[in-house]
Coordinates of N, CA and C in Angstrom, one line a residue:
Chain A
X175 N 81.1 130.0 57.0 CA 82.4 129.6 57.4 C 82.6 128.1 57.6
X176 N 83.8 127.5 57.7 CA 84.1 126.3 57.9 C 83.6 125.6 59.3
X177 N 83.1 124.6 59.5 CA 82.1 124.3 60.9 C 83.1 122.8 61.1
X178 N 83.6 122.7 62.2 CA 83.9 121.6 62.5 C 83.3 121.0 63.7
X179 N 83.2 120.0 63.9 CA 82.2 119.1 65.4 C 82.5 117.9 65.9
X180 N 82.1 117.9 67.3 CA 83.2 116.6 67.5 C 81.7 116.0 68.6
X181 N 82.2 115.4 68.7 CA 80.9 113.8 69.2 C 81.9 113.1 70.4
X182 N 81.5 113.1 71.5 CA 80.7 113.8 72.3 C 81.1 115.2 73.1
X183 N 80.0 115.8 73.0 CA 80.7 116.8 73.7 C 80.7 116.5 75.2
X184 N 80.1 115.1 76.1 CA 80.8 115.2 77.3 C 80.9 113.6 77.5
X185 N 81.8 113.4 78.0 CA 81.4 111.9 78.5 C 82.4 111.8 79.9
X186 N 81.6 110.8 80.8 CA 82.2 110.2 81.9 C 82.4 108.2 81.7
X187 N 83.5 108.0 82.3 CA 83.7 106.9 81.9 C 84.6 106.3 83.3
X188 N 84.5 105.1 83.3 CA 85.2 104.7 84.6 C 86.8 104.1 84.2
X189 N 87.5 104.6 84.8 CA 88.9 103.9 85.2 C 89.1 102.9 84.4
X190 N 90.0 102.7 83.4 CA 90.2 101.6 82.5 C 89.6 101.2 81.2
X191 N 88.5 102.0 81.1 CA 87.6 101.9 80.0 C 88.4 102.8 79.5
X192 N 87.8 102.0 77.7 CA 88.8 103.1 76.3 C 87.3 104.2 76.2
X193 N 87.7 105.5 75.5 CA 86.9 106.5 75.1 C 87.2 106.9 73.7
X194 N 86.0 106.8 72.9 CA 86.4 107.5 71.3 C 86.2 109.1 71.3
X195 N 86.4 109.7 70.8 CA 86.0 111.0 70.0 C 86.1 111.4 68.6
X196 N 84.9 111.7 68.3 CA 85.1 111.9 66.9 C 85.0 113.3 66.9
X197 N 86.0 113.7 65.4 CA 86.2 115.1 65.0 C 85.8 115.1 63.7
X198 N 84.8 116.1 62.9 CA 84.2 116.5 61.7 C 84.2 117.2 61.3
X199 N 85.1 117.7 60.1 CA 84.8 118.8 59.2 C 84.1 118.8 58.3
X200 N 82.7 119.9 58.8 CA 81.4 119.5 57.9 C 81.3 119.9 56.4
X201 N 81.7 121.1 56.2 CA 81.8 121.9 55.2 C 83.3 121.8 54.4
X202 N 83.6 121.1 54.9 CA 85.2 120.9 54.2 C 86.1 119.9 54.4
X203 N 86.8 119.6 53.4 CA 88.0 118.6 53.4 C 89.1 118.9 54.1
X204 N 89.5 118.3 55.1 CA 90.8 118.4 55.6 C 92.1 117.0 55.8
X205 N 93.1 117.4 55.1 CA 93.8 116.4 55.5 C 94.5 116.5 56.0
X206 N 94.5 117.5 57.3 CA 95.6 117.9 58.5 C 94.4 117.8 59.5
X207 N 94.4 117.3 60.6 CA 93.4 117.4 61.6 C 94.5 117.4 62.8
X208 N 94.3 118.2 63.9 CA 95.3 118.5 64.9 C 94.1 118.1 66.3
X209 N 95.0 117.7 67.5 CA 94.2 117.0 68.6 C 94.8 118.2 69.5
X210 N 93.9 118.7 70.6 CA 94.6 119.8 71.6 C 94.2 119.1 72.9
X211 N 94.9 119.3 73.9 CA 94.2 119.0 75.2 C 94.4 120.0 76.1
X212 N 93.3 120.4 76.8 CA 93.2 121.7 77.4 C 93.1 121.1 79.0
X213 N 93.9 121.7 79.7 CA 93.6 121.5 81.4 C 93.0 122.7 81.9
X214 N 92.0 122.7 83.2 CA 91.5 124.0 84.0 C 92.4 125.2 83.7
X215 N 92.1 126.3 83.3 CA 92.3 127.4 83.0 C 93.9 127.7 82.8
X216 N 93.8 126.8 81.8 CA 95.1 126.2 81.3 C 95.3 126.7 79.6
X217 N 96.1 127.0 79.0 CA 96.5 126.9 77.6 C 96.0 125.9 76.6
X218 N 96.1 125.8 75.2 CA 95.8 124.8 74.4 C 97.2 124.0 74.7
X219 N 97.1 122.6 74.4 CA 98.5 121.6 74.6 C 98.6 121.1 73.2
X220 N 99.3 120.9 72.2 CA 98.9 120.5 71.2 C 99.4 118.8 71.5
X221 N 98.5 117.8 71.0 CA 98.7 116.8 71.4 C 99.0 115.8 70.4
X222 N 98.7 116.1 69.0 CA 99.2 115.3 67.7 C 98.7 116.0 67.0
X223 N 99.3 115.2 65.3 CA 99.0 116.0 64.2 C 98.1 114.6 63.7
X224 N 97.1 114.8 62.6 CA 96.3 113.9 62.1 C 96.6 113.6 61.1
X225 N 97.2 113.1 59.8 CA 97.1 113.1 58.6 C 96.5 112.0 57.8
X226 N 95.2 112.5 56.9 CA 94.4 111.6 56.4 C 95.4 110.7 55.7
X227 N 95.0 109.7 55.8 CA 95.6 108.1 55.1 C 97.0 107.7 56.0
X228 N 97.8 108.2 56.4 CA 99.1 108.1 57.2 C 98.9 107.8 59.3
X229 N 99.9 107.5 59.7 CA 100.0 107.7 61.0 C 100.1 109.1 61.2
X230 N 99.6 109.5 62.7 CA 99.7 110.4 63.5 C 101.2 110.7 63.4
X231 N 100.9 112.6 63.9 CA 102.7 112.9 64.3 C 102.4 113.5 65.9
X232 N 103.1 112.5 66.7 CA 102.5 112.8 67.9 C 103.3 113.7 68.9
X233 N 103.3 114.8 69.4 CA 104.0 115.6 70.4 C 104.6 115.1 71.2
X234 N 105.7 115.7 71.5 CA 107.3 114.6 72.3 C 106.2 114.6 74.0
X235 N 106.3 113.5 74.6 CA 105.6 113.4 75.7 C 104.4 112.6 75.8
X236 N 103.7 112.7 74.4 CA 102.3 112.2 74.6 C 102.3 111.0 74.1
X237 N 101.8 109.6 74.8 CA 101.9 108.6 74.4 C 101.1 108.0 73.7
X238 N 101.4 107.6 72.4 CA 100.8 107.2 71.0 C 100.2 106.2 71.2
X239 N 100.6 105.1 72.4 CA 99.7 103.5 72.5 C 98.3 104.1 73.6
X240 N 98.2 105.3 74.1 CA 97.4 105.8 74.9 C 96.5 106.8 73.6
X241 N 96.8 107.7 73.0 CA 95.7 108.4 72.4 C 95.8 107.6 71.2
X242 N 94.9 107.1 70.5 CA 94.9 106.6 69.2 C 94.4 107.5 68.7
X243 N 94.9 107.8 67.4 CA 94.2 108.9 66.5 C 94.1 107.5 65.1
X244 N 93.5 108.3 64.4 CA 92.9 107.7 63.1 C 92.1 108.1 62.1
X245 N 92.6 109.0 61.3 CA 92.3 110.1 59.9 C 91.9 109.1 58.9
X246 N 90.8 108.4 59.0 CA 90.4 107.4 58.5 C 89.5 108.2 56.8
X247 N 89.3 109.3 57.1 CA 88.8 109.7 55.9 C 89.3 111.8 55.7
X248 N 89.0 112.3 54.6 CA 89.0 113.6 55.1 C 87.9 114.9 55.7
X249 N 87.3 113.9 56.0 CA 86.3 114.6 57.6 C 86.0 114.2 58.5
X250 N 86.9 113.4 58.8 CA 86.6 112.5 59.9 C 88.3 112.2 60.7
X251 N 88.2 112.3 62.2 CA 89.4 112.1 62.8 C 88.9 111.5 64.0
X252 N 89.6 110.8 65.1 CA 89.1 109.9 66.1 C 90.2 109.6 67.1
X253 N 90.1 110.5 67.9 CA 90.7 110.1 69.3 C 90.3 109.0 69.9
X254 N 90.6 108.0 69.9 CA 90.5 107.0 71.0 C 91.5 106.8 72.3
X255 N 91.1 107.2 73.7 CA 91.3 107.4 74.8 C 91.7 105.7 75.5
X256 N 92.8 105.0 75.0 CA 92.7 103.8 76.2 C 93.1 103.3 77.7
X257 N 92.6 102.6 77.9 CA 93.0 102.7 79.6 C 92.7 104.0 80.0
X258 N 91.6 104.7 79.9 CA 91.6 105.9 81.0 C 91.7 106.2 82.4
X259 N 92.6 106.9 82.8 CA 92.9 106.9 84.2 C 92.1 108.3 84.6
X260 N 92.3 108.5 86.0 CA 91.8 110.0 86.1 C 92.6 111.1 85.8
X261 N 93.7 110.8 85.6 CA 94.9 112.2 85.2 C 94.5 112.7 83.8
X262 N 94.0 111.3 82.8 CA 93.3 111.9 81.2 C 92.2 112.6 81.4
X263 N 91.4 112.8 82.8 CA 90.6 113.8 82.8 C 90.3 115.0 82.1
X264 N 90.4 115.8 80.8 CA 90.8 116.9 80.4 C 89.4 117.9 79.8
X265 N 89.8 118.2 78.9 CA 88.9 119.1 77.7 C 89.6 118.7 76.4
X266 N 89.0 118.1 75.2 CA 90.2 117.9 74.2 C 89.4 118.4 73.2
X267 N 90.0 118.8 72.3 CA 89.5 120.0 71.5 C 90.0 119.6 70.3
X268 N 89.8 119.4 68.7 CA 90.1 119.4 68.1 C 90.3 120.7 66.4
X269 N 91.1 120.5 65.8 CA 90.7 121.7 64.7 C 91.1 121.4 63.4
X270 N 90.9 121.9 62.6 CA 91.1 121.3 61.1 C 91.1 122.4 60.3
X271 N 92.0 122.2 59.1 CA 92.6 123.3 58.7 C 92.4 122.9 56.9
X272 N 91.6 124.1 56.2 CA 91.2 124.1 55.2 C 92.4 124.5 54.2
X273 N 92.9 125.7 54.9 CA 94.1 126.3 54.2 C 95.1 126.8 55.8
X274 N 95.1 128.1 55.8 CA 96.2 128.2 57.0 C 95.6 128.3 57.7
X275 N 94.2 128.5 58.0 CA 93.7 128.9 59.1 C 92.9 127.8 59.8
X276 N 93.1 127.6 61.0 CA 92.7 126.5 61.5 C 91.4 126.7 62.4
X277 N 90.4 125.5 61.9 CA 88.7 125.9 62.7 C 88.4 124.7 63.7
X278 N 88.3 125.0 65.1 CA 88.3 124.7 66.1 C 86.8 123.9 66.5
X279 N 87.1 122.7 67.1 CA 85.7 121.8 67.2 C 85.3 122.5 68.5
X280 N 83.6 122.2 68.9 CA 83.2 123.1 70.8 C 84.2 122.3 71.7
X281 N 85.0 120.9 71.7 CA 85.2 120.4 72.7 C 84.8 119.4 73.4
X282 N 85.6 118.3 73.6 CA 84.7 117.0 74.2 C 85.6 117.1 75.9
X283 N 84.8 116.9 76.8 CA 85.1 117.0 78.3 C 84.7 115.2 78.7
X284 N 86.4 115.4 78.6 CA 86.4 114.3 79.6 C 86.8 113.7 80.9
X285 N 85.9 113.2 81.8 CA 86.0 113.0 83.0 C 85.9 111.1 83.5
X286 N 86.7 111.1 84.3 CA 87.1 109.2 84.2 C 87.2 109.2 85.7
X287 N 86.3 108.0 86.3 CA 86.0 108.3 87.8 C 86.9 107.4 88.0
Chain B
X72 N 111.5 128.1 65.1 CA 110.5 127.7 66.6 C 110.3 129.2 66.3
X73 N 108.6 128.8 67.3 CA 107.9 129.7 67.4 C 107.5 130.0 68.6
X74 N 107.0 130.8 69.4 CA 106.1 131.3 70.6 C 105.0 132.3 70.9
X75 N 104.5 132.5 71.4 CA 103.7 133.6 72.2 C 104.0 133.9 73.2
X76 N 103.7 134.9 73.9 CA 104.0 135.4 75.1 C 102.9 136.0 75.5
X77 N 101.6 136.0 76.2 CA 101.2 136.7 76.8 C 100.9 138.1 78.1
X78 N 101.3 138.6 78.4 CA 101.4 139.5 79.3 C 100.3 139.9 80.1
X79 N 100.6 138.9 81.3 CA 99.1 139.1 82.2 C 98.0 137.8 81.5
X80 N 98.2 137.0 82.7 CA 97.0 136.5 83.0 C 95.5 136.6 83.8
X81 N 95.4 137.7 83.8 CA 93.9 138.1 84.2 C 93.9 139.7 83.8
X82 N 92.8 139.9 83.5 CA 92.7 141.5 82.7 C 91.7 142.1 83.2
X83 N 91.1 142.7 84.1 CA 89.8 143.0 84.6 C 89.5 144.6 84.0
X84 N 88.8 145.0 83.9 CA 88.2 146.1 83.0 C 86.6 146.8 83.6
X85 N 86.5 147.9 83.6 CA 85.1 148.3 83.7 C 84.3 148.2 82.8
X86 N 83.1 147.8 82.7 CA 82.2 147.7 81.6 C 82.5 149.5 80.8
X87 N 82.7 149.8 79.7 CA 82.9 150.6 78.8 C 84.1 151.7 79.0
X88 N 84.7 150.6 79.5 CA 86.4 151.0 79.5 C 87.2 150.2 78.3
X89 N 88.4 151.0 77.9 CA 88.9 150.5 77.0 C 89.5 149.0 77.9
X90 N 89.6 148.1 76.7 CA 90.3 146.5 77.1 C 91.3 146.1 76.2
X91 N 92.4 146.6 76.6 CA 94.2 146.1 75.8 C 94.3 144.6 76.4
X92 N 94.9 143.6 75.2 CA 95.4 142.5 75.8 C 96.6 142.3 75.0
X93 N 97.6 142.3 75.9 CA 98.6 142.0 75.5 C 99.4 140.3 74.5
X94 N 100.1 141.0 73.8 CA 100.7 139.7 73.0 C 102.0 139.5 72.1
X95 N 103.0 139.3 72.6 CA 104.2 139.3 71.7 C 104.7 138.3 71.2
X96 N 105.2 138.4 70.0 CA 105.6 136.8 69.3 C 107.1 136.4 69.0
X97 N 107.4 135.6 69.1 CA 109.0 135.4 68.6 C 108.2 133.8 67.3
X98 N 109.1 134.7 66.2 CA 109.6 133.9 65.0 C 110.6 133.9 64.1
X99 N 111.2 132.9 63.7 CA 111.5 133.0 62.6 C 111.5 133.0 61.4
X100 N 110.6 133.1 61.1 CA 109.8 133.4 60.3 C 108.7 134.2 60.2
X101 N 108.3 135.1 58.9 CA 107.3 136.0 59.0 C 106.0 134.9 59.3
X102 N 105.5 135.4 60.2 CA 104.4 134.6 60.9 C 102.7 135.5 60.5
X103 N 102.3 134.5 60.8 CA 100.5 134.8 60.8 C 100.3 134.6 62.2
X104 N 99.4 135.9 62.6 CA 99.0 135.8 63.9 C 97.8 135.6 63.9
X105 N 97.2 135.2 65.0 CA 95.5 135.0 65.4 C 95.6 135.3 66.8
X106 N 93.9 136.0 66.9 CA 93.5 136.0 68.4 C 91.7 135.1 68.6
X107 N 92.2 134.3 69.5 CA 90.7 133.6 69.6 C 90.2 134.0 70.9
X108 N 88.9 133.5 71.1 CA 88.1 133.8 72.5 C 87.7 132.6 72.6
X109 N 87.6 132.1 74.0 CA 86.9 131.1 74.3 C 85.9 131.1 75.6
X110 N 84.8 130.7 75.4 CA 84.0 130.7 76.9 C 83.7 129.5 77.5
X111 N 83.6 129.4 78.6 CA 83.5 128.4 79.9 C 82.7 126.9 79.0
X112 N 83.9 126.0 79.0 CA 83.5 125.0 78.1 C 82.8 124.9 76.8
X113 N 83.5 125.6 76.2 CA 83.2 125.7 74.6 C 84.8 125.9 74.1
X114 N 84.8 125.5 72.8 CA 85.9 125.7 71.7 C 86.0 127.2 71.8
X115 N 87.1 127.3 70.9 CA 87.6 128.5 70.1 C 87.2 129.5 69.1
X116 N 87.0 130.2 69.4 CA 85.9 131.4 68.1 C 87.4 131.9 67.5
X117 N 87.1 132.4 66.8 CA 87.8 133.0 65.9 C 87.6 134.7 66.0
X118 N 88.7 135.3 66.3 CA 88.4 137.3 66.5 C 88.8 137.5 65.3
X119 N 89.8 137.8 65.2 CA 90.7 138.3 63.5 C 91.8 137.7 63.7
X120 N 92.2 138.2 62.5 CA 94.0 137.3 62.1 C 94.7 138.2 61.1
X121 N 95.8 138.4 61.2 CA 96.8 138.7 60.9 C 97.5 138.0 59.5
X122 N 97.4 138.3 58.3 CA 98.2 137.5 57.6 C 98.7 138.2 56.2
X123 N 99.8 139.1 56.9 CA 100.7 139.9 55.8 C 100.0 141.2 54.7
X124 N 98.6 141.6 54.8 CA 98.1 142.3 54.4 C 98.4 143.5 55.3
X125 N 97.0 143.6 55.6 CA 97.1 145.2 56.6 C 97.8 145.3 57.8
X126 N 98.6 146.0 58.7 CA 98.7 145.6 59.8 C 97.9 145.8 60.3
X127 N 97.0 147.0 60.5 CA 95.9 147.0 61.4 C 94.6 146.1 61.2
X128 N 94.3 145.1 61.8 CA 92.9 144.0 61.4 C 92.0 144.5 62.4
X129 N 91.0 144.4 61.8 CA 89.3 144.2 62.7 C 88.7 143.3 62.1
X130 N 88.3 142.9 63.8 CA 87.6 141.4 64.0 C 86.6 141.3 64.0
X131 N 85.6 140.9 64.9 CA 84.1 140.7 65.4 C 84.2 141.4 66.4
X132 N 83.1 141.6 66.9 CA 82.4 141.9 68.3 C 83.7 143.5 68.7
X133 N 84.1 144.2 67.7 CA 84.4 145.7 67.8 C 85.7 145.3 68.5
X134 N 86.2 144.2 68.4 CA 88.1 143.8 68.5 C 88.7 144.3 67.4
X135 N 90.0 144.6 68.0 CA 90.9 144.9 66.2 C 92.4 144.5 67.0
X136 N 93.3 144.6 66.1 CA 94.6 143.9 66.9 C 95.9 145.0 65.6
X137 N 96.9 145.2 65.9 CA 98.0 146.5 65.0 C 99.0 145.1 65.2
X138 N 99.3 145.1 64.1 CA 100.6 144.0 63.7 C 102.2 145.2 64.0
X139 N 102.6 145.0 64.9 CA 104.4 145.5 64.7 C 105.2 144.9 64.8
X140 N 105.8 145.3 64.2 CA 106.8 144.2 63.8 C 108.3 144.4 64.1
X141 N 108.4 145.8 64.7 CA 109.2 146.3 65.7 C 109.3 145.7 66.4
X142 N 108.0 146.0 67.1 CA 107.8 145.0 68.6 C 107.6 143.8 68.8
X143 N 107.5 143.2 67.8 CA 107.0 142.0 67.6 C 105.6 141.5 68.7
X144 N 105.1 142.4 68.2 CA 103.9 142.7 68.7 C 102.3 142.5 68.2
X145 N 101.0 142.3 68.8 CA 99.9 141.9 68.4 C 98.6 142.0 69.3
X146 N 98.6 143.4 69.7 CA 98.0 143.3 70.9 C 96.4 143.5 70.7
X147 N 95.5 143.3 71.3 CA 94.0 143.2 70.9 C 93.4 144.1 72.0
X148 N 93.1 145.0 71.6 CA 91.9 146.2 71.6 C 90.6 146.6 71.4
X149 N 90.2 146.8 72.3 CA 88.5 147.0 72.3 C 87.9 148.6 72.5
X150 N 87.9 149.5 72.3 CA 87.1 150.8 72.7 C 86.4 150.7 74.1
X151 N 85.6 149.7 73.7 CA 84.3 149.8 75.2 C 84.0 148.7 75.5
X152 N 84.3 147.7 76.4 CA 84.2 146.4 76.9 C 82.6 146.1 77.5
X153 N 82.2 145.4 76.8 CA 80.7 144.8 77.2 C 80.8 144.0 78.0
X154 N 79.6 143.4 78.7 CA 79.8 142.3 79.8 C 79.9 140.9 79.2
X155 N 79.3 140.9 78.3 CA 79.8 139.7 77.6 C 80.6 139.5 76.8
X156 N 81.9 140.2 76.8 CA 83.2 140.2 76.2 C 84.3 139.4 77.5
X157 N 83.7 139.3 78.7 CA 84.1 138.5 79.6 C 84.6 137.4 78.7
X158 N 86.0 136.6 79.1 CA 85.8 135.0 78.4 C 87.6 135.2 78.5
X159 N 88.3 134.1 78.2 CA 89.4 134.0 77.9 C 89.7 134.1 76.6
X160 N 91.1 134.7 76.1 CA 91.3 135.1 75.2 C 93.1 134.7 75.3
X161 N 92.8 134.0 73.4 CA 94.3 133.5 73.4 C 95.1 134.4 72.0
X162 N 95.9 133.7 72.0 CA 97.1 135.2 70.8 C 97.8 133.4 70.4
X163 N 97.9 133.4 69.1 CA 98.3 132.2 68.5 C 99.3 132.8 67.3
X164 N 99.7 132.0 66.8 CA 101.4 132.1 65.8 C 101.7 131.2 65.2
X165 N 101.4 130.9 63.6 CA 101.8 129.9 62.9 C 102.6 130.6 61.6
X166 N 103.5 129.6 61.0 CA 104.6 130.5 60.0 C 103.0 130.6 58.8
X167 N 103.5 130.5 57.4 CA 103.1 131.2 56.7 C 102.5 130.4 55.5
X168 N 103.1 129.0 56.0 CA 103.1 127.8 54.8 C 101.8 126.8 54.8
X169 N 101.1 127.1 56.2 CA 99.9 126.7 56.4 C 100.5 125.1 56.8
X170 N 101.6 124.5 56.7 CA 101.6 123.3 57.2 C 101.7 122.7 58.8
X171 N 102.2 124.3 59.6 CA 102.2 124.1 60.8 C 101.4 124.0 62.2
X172 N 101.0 123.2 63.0 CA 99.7 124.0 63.9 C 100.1 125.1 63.9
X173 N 99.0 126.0 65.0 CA 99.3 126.7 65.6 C 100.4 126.8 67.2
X174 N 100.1 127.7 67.5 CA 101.2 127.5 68.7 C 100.6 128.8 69.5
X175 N 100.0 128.4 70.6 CA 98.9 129.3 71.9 C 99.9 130.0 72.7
X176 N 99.4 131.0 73.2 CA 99.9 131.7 74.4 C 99.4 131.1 75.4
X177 N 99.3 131.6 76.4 CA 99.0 130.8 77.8 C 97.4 131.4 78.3
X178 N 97.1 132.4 77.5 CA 95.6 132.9 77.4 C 95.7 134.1 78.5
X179 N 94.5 135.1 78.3 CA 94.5 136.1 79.2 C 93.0 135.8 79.5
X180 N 92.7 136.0 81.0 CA 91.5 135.9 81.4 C 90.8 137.3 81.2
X181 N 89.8 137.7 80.8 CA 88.8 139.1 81.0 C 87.8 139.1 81.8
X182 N 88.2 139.9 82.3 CA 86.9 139.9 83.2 C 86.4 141.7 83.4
X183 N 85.4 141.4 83.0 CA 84.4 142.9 82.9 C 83.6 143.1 83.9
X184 N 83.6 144.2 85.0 CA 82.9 144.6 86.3 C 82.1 146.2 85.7
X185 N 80.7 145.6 86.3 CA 79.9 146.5 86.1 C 79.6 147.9 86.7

């Protein structure tokens, strides 16, 4: 089946520092990549849409100069986290979609002292 | 627009009791449904999915889910709950064109007592 993977699965980082995350679809081309952010025993939040070669489509609320995305190829997608505060604390989860069905990265946990 | 609805956020069950989890959808549009699992910091597995074939689907690990469309309904059923079928479990809804995310319910917790 379709494997997708994201780098890192944890990181801690201090207050103000930027955070990358990368998302990989190994076995497949995608040129939709979707960003989720998950809080403690909380729902998925969908956080942007990715589209290879184009800007992000970002969900009403989440701010675009704070998560940088970048679909720089079609296996490859990249959350960059700037100015981290402690509220971006999350779980962020990414998925990518071959056809309708969408396959889910384990999750990068991030925590910002 | 689309939604989920879950019913009941925590589900507790006897180990080899039956396990219903509730799920209703509003669309407009004929929708594809999904049910995923997820366990304590890890991603999303995949159970079955729903996509205009059968209504009745079977998934993995002895889940199956009855599409109605009456009810606008999707509920996920187990015969005999293992202990490691413990984990949260979500009910998802995307139209049909494959260009949309999905769209989560608010998840049902499981929890299985021995």
């Amino acid at each position: 089946g379709a494997v997708v993977s994201q780098h890192p699965s944890w990181v801690i980082c201090k207050s103000g520092t930027s955070v990358k995350i990368e998302c990989r679809s190994l076995d497949f081309q995608a040129t939709t990549m979707f960003w989720y952010r998950q809080f403690p025993k909380q729902s998925l939040m969908l956080m942007a849409t990715s589209n290879e070669g184009s800007k992000a489509t970002y969900e009403q609320g989440v701010e675009k100069d704070k998560f940088l995305i970048n679909h720089a190829s079609l296996t490859l997608s990249t959350l960059t986290v700037t100015s981290a505060h402690p509220e971006d604390s999350s779980f962020y989860i990414c998925s990518a979609r071959p056809s309708y069905e969408q396959y889910f990265g384990p999750g990068t946990r991030l925590t910002v002292t | 627009a689309q939604s989920v609805t879950q019913l009941g956020s925590h589900v507790s069950v006897s180990e080899g009791a039956l396990v219903l989890l509730r799920c209703n959808y509003s669309s407009s549009v004929p929708p594809y449904l999904f049910w995923y699992v997820q366990y304590p910091n890890q991603g999303l597995q995949l159970l079955l999915k729903y996509t205009s074939a059968a209504t009745l689907v079977k998934g993995i690990n002895g889940f199956e889910a009855e599409f109605k469309k009456s009810e606008t309904s999707f509920h996920l059923t187990k015969p005999s709950a293992h202990m490691s079928d413990a984990a949260e479990y979500f009910c998802a809804v995307s139209d049909q064109s494959g260009n949309t995310p999905l769209v989560f319910g608010k998840g049902t917790r499981l929890s299985v007592i021995a």
